[in-house]
CSV table of C-alpha atoms in Angstrom, one decimal:
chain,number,residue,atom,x,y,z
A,1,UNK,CA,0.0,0.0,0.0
A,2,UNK,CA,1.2,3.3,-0.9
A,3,UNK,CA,1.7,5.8,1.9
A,4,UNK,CA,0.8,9.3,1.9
A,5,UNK,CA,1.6,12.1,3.2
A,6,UNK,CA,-1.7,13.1,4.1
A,7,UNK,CA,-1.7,14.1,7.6
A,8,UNK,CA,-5.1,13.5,9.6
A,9,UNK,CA,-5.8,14.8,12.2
A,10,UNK,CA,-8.7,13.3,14.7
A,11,UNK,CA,-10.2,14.7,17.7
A,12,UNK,CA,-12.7,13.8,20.0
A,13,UNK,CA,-14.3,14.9,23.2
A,14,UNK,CA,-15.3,12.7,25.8
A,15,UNK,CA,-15.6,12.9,28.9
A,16,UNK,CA,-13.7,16.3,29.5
A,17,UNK,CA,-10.8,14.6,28.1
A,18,UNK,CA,-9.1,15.7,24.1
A,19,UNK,CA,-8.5,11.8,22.4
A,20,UNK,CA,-6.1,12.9,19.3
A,21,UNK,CA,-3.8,11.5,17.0
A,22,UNK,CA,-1.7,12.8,14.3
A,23,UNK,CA,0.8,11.2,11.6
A,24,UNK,CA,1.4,9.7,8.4
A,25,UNK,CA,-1.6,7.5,7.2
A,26,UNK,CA,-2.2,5.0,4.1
A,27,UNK,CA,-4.1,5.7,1.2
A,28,UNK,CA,-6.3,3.1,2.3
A,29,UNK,CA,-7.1,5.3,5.8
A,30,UNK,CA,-6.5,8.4,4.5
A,31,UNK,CA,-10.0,7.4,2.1
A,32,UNK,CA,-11.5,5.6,5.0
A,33,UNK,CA,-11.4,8.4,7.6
A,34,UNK,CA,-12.9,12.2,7.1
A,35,UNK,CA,-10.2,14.9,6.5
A,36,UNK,CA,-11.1,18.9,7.5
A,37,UNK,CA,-9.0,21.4,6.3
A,38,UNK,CA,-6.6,22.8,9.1
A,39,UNK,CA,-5.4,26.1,9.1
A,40,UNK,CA,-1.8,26.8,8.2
A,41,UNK,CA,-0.9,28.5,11.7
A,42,UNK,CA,-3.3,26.1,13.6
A,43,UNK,CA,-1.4,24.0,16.3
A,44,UNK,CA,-0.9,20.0,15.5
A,45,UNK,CA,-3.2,18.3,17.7
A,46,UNK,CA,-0.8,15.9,18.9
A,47,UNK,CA,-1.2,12.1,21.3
A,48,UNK,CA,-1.1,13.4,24.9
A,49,UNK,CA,0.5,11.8,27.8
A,50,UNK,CA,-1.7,13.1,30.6
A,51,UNK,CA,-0.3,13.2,34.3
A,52,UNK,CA,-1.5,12.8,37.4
A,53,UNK,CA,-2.0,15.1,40.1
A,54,UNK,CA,0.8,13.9,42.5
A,55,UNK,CA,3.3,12.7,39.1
A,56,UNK,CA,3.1,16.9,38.2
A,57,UNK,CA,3.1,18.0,41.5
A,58,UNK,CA,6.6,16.3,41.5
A,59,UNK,CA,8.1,16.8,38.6
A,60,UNK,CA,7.4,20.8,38.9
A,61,UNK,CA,9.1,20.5,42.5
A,62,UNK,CA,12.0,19.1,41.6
A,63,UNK,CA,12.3,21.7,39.3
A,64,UNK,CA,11.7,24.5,41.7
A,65,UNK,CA,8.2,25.8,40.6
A,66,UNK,CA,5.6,26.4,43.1
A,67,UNK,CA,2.0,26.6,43.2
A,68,UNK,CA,-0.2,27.7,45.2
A,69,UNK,CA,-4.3,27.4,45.6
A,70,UNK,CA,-6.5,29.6,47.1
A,71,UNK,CA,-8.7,27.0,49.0
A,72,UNK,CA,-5.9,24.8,49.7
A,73,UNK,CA,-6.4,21.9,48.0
A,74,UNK,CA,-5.8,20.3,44.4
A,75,UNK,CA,-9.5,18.8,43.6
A,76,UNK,CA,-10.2,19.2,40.3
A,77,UNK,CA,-13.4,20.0,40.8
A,78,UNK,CA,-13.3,22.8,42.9
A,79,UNK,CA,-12.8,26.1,41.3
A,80,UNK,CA,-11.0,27.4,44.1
A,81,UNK,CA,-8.5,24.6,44.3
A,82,UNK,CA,-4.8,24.0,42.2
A,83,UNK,CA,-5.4,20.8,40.4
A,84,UNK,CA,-3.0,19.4,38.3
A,85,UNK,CA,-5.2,15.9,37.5
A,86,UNK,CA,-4.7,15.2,33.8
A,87,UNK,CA,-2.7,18.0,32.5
A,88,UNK,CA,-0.9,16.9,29.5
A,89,UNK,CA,3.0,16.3,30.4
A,90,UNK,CA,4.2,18.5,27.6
A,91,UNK,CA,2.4,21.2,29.6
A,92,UNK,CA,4.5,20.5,32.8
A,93,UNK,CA,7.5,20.1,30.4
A,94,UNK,CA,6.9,23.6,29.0
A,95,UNK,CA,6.6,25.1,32.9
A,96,UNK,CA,10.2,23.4,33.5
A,97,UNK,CA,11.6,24.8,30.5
A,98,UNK,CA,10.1,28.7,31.0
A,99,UNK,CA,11.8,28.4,34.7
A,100,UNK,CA,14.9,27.3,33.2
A,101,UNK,CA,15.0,29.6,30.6
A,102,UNK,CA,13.6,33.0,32.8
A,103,UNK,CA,16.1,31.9,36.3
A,104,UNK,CA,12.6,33.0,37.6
A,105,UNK,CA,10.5,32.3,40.9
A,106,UNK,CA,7.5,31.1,39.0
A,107,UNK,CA,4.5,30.4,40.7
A,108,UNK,CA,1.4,28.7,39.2
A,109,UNK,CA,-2.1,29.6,40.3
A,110,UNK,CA,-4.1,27.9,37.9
A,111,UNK,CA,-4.5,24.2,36.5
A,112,UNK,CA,-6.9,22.0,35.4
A,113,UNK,CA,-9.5,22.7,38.0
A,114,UNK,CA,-12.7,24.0,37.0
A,115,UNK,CA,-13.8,27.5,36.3
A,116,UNK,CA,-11.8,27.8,33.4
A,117,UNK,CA,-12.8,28.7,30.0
A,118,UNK,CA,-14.0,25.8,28.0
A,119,UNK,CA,-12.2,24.5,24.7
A,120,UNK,CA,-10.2,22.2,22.7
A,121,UNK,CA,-6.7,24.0,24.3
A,122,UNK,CA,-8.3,24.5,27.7
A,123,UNK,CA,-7.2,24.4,31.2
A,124,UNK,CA,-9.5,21.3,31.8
A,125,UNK,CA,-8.2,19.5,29.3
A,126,UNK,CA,-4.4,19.8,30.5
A,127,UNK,CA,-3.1,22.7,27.7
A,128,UNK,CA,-3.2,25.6,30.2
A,129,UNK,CA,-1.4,26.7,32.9
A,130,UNK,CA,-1.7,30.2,35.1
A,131,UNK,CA,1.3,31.9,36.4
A,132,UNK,CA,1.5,34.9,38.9
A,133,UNK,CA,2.6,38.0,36.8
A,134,UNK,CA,6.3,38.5,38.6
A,135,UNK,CA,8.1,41.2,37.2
A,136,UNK,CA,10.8,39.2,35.9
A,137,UNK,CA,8.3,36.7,34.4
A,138,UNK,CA,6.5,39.7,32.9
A,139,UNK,CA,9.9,41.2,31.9
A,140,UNK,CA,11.3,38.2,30.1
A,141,UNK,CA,8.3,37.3,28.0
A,142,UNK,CA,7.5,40.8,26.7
A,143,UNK,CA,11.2,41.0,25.8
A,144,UNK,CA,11.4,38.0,24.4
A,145,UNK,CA,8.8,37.0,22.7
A,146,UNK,CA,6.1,38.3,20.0
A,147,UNK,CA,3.6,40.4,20.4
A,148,UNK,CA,0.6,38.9,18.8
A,149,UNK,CA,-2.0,41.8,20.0
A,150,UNK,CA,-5.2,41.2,21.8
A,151,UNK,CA,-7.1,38.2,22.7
A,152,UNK,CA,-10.8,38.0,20.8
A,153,UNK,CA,-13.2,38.4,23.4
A,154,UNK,CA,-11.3,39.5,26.6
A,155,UNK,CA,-8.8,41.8,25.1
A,156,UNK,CA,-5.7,40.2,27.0
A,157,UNK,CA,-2.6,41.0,25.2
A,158,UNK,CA,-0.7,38.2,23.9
A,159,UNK,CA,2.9,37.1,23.3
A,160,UNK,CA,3.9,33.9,21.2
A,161,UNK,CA,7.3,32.4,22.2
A,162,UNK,CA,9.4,30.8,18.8
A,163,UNK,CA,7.9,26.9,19.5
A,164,UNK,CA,4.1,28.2,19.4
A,165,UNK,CA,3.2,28.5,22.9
A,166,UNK,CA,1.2,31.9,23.5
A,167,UNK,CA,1.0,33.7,26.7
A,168,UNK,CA,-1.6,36.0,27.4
A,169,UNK,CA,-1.9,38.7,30.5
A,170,UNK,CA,-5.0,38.8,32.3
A,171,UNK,CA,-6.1,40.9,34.4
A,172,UNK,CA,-4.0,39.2,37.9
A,173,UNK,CA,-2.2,36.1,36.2
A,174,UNK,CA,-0.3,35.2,32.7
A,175,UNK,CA,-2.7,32.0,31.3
A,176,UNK,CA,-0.4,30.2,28.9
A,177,UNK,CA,-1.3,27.8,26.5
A,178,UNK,CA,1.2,24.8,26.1
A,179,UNK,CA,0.8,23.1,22.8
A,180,UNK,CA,4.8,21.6,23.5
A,181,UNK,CA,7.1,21.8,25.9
A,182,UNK,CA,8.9,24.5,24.7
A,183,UNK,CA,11.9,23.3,23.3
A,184,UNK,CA,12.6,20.1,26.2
């Protein structure tokens, strides 16, 4: 069988949780399964790994980021808590490499608990992490990455580092999508 080099891309939501997979199919498949056109600067909607609460929790500790939660917990679903229940590893990889990269305290106050906006690249589904707006975090990505203007529909400005991740500064936080890990 010939191979193409059609990519398809598949997505699904179920159950809160973004089922994807992306590569190099057959001509057989690649007739078999329905194709939509993706936009040129669209993220690839990659397999995740997803991670649990205590595996994140870890790995961001050993790296020296903190977190904090203003009801003092991690349940997911609690709005007030810091959950990190099924955020996608590249997303903890991409808070590992901005500490390494910044030499910054960084402090997360947001995760995949509920009360976030809903979406394909959503906190809930393990893309989006919150950070508290330091002035050296603030200072390093407004130096160093692109300014991509406003957000549609809130208006927060937003900055898109060189492997695609965009960072976007709300009112009391940065809320930063991580479609890699930044360059691991």
């Amino acid at each position: 069988m010939a191979v193409t080099s059609t990519r398809i891309r598949l997505g699904a939501l179920l159950g809160g949780a973004v089922l994807a997979a992306t590569g190099v199919s057959t001509a057989q498949s690649a007739a078999a399964a329905p194709s939509a056109p993706v936009a040129a600067d669209a993220p690839s909607a990659a397999a995740v790994t997803k991670l649990s609460h205590s595996d994140a929790a870890n790995r961001l500790r050993g790296a020296g980021v903190s977190w904090t939660s203003s009801g003092g917990c991690s349940d997911r679903n609690n709005p007030t808590c810091t959950s990190f229940e099924q955020i996608n590893l590249t997303t903890v990889q991409g808070a590992i490499t901005l500490k390494g990269a910044t030499g910054c305290a960084l402090t997360i106050t947001g995760g995949t608990e509920t009360g976030h906006a809903s979406g394909t690249y959503s906190h809930w589904n393990g893309y989006k992490l919150d950070f508290s707006p330091t002035s050296c975090l603030s200072n390093y990505i407004t130096r160093t990455f692109t300014n991509i203007g406003p957000r549609p529909g809130d208006g927060a400005q937003q900055y898109k580092s060189g492997s695609g991740n965009v960072y976007a500064r709300e009112s009391n936080h940065w809320d930063v999508t991580y479609y890699n890990c930044g360059g691991c």
